[in-house]
Backbone atoms as SQL, in Angstrom:
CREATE TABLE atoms (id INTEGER PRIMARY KEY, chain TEXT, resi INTEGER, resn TEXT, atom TEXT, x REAL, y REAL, z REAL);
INSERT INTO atoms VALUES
  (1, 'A', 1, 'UNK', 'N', 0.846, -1.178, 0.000),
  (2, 'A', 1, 'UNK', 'CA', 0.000, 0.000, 0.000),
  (3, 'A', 1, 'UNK', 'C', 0.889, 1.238, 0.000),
  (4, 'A', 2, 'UNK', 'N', 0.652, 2.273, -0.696),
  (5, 'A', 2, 'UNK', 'CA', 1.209, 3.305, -0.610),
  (6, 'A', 2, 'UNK', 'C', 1.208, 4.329, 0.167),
  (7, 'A', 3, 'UNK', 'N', 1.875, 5.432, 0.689),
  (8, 'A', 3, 'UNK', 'CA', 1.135, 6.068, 1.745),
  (9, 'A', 3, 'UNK', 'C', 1.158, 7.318, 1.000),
  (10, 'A', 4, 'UNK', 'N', 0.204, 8.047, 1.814),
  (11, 'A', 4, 'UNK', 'CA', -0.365, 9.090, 1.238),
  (12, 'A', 4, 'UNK', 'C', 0.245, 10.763, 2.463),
  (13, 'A', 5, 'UNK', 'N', 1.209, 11.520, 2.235),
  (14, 'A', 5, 'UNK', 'CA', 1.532, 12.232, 3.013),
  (15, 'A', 5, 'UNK', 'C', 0.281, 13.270, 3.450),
  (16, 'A', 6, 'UNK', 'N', 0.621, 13.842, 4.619),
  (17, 'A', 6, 'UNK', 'CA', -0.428, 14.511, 5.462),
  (18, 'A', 6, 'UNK', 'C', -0.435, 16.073, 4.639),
  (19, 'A', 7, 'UNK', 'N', -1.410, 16.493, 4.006),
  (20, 'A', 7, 'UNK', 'CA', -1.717, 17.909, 3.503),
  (21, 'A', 7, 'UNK', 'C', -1.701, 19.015, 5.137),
  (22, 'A', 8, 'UNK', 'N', -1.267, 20.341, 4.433),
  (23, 'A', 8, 'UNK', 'CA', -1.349, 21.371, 5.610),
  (24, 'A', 8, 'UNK', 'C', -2.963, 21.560, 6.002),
  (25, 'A', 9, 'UNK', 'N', -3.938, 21.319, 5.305),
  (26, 'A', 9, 'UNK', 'CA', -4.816, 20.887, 5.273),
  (27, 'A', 9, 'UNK', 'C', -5.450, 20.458, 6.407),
  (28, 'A', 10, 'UNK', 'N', -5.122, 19.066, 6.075),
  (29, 'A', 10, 'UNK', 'CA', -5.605, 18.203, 6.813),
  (30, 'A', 10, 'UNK', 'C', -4.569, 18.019, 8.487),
  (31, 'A', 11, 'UNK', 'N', -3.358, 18.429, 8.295),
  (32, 'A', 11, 'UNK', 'CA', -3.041, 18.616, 9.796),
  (33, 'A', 11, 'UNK', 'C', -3.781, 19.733, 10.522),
  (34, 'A', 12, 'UNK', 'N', -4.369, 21.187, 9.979),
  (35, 'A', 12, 'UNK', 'CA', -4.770, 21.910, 10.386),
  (36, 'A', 12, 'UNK', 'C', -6.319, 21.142, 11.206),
  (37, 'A', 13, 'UNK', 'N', -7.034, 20.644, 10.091),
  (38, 'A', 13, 'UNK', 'CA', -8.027, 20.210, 11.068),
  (39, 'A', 13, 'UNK', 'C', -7.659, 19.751, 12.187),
  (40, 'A', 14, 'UNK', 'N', -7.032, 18.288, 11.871),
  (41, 'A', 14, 'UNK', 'CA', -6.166, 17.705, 13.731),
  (42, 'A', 14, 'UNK', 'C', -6.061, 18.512, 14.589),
  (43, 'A', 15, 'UNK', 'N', -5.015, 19.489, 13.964),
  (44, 'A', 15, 'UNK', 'CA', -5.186, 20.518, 15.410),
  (45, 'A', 15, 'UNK', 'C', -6.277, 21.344, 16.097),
  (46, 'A', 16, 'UNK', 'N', -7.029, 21.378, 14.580),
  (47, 'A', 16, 'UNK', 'CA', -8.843, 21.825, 15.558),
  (48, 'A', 16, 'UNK', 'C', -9.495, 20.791, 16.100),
  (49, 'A', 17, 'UNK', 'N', -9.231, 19.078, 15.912),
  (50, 'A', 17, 'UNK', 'CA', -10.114, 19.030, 16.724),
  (51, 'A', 17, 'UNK', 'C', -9.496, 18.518, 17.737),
  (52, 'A', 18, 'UNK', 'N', -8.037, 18.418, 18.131),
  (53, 'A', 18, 'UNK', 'CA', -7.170, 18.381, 19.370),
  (54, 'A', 18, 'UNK', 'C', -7.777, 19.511, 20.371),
  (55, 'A', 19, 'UNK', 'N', -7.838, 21.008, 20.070),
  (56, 'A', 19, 'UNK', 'CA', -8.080, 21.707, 20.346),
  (57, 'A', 19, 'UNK', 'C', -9.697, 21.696, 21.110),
  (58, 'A', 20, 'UNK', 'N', -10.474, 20.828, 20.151),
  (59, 'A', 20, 'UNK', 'CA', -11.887, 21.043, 20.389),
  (60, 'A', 20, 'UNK', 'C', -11.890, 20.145, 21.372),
  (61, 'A', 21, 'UNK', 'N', -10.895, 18.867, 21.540),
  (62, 'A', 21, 'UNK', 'CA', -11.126, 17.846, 22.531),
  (63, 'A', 21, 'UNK', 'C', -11.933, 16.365, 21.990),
  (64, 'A', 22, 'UNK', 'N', -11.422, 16.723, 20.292),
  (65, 'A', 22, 'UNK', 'CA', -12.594, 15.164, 19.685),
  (66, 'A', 22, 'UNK', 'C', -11.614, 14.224, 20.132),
  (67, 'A', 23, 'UNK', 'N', -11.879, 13.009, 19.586),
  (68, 'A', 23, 'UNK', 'CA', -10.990, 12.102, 20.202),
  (69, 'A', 23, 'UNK', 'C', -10.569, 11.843, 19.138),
  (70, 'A', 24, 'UNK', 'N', -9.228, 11.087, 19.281),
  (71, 'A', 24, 'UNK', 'CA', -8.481, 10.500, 17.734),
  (72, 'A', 24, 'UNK', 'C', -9.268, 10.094, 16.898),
  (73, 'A', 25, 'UNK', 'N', -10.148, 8.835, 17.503),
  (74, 'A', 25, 'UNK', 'CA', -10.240, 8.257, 16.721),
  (75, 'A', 25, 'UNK', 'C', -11.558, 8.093, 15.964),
  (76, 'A', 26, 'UNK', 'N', -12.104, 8.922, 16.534),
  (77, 'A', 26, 'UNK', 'CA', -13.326, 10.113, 16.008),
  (78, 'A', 26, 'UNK', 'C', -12.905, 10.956, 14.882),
  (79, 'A', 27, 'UNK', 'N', -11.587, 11.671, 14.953),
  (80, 'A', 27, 'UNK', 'CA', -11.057, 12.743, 13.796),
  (81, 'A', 27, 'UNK', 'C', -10.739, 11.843, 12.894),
  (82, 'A', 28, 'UNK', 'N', -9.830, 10.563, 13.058),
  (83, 'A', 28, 'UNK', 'CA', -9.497, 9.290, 11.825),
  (84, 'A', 28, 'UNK', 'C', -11.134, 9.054, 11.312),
  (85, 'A', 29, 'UNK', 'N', -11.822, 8.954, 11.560),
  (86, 'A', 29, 'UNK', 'CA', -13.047, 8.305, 10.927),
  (87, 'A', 29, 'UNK', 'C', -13.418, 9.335, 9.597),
  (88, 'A', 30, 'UNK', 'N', -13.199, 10.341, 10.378),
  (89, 'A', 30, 'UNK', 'CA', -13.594, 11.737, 9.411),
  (90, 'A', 30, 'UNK', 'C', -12.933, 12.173, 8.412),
  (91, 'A', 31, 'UNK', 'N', -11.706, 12.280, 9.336),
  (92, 'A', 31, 'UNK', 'CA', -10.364, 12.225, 7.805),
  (93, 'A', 31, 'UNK', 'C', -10.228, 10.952, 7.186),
  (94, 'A', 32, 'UNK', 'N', -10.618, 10.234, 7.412),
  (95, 'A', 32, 'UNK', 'CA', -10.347, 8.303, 6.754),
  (96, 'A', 32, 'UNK', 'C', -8.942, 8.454, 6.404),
  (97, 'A', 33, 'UNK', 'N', -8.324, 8.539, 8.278),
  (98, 'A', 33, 'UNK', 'CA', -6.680, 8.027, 8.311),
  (99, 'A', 33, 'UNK', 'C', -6.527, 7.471, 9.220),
  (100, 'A', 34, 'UNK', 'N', -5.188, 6.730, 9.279),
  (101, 'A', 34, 'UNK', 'CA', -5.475, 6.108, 10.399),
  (102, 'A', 34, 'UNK', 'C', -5.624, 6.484, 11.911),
  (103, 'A', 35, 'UNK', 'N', -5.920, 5.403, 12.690),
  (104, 'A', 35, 'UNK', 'CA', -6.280, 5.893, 14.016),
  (105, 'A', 35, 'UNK', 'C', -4.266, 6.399, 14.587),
  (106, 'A', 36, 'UNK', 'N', -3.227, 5.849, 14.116),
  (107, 'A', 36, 'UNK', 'CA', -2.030, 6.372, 14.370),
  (108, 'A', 36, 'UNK', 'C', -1.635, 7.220, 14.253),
  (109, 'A', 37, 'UNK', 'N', -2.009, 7.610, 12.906),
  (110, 'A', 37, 'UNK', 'CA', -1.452, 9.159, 12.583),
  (111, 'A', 37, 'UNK', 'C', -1.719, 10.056, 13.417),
  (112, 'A', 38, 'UNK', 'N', -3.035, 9.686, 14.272),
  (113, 'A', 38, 'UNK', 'CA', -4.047, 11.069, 14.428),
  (114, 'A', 38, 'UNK', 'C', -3.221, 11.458, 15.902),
  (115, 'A', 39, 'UNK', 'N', -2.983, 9.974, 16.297),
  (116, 'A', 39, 'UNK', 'CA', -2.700, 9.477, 17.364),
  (117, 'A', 39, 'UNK', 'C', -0.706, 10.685, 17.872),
  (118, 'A', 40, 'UNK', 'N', -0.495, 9.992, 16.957),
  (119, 'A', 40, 'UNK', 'CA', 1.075, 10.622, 16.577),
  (120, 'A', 40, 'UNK', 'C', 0.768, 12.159, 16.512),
  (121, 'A', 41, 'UNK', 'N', -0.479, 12.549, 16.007),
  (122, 'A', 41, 'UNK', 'CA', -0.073, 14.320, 15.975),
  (123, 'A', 41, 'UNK', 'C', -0.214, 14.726, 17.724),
  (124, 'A', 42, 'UNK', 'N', -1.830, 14.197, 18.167),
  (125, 'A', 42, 'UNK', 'CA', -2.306, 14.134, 18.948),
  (126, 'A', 42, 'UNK', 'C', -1.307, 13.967, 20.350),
  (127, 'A', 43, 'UNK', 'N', -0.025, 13.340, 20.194),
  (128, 'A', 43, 'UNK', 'CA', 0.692, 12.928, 20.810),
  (129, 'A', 43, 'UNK', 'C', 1.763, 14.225, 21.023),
  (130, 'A', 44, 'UNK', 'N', 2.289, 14.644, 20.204),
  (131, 'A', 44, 'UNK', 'CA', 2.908, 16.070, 20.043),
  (132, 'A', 44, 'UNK', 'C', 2.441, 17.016, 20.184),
  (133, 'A', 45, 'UNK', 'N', 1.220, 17.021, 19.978),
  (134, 'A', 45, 'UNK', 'CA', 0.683, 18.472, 20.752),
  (135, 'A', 45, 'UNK', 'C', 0.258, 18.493, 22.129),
  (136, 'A', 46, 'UNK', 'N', 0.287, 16.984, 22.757),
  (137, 'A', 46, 'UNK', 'CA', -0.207, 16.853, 24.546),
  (138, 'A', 46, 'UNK', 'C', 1.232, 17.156, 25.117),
  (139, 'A', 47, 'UNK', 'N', 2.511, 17.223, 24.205),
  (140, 'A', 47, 'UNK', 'CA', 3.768, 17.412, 24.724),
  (141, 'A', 47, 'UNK', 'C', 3.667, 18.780, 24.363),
  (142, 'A', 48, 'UNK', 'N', 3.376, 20.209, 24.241),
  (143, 'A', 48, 'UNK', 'CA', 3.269, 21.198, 24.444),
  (144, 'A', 48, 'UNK', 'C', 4.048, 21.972, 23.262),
  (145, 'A', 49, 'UNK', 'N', 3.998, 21.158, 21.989),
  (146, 'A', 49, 'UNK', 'CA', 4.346, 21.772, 21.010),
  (147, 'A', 49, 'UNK', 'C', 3.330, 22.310, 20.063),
  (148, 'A', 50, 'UNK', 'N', 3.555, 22.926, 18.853),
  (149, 'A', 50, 'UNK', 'CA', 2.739, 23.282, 18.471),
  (150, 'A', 50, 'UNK', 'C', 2.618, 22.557, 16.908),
  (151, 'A', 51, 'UNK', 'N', 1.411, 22.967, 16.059),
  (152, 'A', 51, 'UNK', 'CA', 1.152, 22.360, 14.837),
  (153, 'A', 51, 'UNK', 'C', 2.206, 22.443, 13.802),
  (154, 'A', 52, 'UNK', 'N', 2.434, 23.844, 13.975),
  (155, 'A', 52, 'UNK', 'CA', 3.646, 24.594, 13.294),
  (156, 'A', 52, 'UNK', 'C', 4.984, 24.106, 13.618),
  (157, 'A', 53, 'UNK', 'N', 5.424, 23.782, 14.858),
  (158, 'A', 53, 'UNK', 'CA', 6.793, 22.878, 15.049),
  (159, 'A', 53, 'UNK', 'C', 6.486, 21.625, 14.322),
  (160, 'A', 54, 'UNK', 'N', 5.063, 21.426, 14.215),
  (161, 'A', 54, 'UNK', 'CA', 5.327, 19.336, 13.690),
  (162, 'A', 54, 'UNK', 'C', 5.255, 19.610, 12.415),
  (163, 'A', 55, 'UNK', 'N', 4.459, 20.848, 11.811),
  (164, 'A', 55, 'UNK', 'CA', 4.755, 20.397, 10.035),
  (165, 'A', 55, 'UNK', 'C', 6.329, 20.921, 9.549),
  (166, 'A', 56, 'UNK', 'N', 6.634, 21.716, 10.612),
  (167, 'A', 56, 'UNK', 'CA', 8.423, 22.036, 10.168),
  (168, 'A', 56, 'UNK', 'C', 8.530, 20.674, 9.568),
  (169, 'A', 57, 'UNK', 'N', 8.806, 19.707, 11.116),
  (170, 'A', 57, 'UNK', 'CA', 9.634, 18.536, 11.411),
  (171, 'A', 57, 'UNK', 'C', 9.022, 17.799, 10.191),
  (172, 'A', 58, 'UNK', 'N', 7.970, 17.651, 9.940),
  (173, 'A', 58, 'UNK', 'CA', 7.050, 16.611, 8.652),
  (174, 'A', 58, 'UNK', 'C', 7.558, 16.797, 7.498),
  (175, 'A', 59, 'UNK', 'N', 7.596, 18.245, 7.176),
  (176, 'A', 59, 'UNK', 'CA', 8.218, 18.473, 6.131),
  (177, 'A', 59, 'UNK', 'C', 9.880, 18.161, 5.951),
  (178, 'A', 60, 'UNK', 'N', 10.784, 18.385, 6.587),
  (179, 'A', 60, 'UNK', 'CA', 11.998, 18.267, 6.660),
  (180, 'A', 60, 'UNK', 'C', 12.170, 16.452, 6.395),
  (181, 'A', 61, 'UNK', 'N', 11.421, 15.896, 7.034),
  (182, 'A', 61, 'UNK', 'CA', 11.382, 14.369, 7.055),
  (183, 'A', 61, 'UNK', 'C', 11.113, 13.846, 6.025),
  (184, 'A', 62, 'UNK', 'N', 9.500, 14.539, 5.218),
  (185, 'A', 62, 'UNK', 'CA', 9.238, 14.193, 3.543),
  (186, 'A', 62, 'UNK', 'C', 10.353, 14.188, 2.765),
  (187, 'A', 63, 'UNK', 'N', 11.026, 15.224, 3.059),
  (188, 'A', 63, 'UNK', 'CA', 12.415, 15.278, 1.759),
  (189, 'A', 63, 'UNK', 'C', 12.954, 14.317, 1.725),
  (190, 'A', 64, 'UNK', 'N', 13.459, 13.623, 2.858),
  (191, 'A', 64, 'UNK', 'CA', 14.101, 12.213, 2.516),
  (192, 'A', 64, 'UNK', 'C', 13.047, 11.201, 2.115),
  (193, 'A', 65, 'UNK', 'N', 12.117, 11.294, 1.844),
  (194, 'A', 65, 'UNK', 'CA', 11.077, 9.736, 1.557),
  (195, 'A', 65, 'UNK', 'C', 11.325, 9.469, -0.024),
  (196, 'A', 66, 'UNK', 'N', 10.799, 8.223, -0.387),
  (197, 'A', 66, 'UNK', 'CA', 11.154, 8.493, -2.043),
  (198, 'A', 66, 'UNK', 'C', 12.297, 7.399, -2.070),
  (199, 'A', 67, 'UNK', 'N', 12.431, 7.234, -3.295),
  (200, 'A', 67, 'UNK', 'CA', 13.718, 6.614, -3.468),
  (201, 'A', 67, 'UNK', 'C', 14.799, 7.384, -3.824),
  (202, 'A', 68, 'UNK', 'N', 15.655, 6.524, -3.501),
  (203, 'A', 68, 'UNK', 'CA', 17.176, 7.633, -3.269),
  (204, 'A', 68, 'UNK', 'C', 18.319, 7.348, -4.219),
  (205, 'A', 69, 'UNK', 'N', 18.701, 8.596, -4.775),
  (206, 'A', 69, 'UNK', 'CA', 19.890, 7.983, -5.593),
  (207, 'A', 69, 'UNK', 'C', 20.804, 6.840, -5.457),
  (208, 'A', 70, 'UNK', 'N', 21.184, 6.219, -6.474),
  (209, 'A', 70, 'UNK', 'CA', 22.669, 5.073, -6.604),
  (210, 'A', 70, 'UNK', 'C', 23.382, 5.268, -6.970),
  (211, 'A', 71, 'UNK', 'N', 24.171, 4.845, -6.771),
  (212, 'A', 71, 'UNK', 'CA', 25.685, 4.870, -7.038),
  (213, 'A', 71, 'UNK', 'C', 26.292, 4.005, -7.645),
  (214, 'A', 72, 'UNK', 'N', 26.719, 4.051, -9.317),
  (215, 'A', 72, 'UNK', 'CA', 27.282, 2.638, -9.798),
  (216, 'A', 72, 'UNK', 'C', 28.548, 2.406, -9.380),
  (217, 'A', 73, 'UNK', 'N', 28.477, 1.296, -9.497),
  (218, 'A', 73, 'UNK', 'CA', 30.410, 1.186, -9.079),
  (219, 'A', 73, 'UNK', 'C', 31.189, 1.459, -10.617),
  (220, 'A', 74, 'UNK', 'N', 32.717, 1.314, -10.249),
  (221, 'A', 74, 'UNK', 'CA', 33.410, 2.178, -11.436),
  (222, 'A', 74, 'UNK', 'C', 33.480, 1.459, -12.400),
  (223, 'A', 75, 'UNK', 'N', 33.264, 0.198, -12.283),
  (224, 'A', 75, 'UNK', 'CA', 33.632, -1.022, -13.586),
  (225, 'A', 75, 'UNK', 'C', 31.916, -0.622, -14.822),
  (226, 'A', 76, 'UNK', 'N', 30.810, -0.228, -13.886),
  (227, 'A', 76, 'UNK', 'CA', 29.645, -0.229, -14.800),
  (228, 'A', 76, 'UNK', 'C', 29.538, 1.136, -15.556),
  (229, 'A', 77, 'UNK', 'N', 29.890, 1.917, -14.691),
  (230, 'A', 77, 'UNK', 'CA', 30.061, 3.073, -15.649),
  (231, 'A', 77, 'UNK', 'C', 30.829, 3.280, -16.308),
  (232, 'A', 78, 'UNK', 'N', 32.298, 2.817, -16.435),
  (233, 'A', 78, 'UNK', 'CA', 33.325, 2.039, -17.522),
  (234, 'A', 78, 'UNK', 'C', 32.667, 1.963, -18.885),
  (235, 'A', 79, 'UNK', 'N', 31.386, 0.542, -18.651),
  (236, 'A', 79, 'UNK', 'CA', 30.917, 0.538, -19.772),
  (237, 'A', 79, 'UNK', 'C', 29.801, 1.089, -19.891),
  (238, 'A', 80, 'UNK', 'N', 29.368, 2.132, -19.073),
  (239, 'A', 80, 'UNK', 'CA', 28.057, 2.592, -20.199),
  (240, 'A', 80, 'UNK', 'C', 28.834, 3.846, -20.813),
  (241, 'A', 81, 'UNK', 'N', 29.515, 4.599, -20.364),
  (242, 'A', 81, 'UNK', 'CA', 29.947, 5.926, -21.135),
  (243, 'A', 81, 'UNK', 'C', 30.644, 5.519, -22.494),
  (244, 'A', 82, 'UNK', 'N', 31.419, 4.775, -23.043),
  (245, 'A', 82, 'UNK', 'CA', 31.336, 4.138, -23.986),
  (246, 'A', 82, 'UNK', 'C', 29.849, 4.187, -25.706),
  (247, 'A', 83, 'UNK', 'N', 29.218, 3.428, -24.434),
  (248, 'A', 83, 'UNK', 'CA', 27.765, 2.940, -24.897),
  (249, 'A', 83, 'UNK', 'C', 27.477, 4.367, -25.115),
  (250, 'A', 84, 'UNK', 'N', 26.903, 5.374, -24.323),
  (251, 'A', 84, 'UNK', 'CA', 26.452, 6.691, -24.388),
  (252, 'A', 84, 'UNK', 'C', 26.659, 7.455, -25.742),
  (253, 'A', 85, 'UNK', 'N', 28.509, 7.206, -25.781),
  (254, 'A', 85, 'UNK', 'CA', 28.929, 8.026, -26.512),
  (255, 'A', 85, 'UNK', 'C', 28.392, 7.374, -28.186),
  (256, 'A', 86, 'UNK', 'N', 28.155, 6.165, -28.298),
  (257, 'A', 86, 'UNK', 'CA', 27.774, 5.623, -29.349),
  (258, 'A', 86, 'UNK', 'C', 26.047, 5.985, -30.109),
  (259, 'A', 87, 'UNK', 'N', 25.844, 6.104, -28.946),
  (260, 'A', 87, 'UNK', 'CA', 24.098, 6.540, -28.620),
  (261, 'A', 87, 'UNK', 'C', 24.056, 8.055, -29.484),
  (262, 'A', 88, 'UNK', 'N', 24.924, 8.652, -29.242),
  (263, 'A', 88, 'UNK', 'CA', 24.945, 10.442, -29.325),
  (264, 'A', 88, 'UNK', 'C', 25.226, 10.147, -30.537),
  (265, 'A', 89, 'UNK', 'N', 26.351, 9.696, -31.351),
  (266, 'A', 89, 'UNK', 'CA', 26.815, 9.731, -32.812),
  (267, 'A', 89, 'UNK', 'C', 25.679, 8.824, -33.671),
  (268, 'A', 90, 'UNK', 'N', 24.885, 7.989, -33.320),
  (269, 'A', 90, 'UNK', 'CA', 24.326, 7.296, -34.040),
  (270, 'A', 90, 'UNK', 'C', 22.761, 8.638, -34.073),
  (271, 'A', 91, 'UNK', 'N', 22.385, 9.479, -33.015),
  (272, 'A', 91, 'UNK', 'CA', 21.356, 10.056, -33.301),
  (273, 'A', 91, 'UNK', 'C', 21.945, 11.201, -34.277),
  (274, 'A', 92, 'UNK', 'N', 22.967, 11.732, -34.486),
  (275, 'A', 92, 'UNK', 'CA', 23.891, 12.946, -34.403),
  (276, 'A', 92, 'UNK', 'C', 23.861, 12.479, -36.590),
  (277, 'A', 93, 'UNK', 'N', 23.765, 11.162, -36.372),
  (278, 'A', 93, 'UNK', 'CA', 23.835, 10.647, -38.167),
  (279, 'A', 93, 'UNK', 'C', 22.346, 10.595, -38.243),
  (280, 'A', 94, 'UNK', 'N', 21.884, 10.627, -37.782),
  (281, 'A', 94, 'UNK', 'CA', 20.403, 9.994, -38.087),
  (282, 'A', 94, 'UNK', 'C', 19.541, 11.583, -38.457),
  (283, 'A', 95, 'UNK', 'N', 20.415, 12.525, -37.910),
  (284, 'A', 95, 'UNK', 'CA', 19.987, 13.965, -37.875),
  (285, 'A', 95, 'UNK', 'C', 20.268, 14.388, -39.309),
  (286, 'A', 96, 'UNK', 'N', 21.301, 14.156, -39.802),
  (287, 'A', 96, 'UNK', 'CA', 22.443, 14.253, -40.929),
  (288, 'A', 96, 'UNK', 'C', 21.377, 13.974, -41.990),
  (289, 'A', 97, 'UNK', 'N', 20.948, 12.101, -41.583),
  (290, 'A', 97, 'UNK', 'CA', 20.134, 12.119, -43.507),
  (291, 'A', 97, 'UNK', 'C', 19.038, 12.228, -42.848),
  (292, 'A', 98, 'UNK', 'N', 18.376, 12.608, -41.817),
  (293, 'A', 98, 'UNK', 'CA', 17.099, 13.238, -42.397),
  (294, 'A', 98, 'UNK', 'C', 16.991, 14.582, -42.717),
  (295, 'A', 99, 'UNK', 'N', 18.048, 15.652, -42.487),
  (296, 'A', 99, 'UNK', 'CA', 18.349, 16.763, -43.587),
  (297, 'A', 99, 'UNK', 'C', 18.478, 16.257, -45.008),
  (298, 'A', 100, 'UNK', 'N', 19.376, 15.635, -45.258),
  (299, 'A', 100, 'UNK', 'CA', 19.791, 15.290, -46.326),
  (300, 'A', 100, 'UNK', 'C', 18.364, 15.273, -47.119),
  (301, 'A', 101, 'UNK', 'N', 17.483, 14.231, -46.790),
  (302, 'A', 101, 'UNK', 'CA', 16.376, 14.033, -47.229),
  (303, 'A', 101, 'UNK', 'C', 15.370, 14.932, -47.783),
  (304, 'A', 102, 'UNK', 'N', 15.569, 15.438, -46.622),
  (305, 'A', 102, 'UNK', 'CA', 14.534, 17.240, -46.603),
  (306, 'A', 102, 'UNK', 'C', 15.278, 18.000, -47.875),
  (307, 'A', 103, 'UNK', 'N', 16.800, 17.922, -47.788),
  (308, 'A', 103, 'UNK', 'CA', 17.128, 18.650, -48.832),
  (309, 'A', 103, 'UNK', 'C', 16.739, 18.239, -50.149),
  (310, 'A', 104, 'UNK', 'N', 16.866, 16.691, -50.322),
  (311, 'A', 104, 'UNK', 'CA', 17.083, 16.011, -51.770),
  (312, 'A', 104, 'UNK', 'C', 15.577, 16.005, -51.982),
  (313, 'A', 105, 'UNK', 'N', 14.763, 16.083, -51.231),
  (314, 'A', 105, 'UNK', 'CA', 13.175, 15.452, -51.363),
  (315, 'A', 105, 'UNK', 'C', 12.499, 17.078, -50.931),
  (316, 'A', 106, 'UNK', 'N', 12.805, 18.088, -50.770),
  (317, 'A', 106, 'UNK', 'CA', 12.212, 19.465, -50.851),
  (318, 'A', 106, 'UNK', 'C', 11.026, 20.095, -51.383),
  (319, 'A', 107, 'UNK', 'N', 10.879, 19.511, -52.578),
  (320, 'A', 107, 'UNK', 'CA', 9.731, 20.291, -53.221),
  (321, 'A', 107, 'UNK', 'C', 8.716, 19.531, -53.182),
  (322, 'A', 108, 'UNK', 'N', 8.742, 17.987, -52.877),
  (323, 'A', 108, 'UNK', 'CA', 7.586, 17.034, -52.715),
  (324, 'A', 108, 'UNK', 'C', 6.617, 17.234, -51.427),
  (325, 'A', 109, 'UNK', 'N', 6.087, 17.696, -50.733),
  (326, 'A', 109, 'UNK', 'CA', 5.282, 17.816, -49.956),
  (327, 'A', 109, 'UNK', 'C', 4.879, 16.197, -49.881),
  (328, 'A', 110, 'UNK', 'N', 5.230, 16.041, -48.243),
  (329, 'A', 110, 'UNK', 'CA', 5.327, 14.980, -47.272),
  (330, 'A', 110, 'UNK', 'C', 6.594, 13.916, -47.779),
  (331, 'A', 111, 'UNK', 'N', 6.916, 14.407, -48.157),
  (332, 'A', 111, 'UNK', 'CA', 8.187, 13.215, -48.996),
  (333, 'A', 111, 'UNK', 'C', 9.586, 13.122, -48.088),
  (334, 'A', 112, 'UNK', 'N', 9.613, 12.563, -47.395),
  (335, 'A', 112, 'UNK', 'CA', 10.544, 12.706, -45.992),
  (336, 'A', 112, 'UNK', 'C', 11.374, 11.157, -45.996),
  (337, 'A', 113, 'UNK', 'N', 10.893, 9.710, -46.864),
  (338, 'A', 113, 'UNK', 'CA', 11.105, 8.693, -46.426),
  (339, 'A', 113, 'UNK', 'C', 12.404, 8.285, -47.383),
  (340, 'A', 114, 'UNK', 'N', 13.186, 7.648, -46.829),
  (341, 'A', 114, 'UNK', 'CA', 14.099, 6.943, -47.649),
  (342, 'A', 114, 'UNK', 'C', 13.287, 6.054, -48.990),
  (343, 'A', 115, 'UNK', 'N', 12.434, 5.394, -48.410),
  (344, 'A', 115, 'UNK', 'CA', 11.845, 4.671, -49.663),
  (345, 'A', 115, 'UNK', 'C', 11.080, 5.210, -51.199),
  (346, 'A', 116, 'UNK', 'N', 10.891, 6.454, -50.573),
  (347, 'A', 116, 'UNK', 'CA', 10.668, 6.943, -51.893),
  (348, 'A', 116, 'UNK', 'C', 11.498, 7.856, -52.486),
  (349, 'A', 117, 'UNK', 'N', 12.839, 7.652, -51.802),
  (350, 'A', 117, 'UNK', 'CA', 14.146, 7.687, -53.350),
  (351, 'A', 117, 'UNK', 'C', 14.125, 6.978, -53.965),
  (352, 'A', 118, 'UNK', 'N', 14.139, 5.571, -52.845),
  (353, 'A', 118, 'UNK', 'CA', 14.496, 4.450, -53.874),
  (354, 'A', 118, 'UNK', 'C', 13.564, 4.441, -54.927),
  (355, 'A', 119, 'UNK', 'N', 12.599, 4.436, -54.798),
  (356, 'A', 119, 'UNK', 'CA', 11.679, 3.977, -55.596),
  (357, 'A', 119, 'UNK', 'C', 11.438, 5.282, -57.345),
  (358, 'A', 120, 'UNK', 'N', 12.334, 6.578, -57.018),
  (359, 'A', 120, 'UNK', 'CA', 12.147, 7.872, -57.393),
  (360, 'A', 120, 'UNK', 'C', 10.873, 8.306, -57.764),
  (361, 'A', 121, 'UNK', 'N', 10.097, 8.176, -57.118),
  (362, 'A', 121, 'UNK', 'CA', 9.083, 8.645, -57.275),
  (363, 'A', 121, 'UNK', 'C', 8.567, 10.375, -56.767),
  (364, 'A', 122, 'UNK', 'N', 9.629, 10.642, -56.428),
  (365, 'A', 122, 'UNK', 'CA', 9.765, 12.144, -56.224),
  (366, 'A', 122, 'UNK', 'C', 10.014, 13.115, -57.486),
  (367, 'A', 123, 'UNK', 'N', 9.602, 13.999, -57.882),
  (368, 'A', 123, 'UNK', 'CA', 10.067, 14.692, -59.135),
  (369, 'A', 123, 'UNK', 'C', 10.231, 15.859, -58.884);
């Protein structure tokens, strides 16, 4: 299951109804989250902090979630830069004759394909 991070939103309510005195798991029913989360805010604000200290901390914490860069080792990137560089010259030609094309095939309107040189059906 995926999780779904807490909107400023929706922590704001929590803290109204912390404030109002609903119970957790009364506010989870309403927000349809869990009874933990509510539990966890609910929990930080009976320690005398405020909404605004926990979405600092929430936010600072989101940044790391996610997947996280890798690191190849030196033998794999060995061979892809190689590979890369082959990648670049083969699009770098492929750029080449489809000018070419455009040039030799110019006055034909839609006439762009190698096959209809061959065939000369261009005039």
């Amino acid at each position: 299951m995926t999780y779904k991070h807490l909107t400023t939103r929706e922590l704001t309510l929590i803290a109204d109804f912390w404030y109002q005195g609903t119970k957790a798991y009364q506010a989870a029913k309403l927000l349809k989250r869990s009874q933990e989360t509510i539990y966890r805010i609910y929990r930080f604000l009976d320690s005398g902090k405020t909404i605004e200290q926990y979405l600092k901390v929430y936010q600072r914490n989101k940044r790391r979630c996610g997947r996280k860069r890798i690191q190849l080792p030196p033998a794999e990137v060995k061979y892809i830069i190689p590979k890369l560089k082959l990648v670049e010259l083969l699009i770098l030609l492929l750029d080449v004759a489809y000018i070419t094309l455009a040039v030799v095939c110019g006055p034909c309107i839609g006439c762009l394909s190698a096959v209809s040189l061959m065939f000369s059906s261009c005039q």
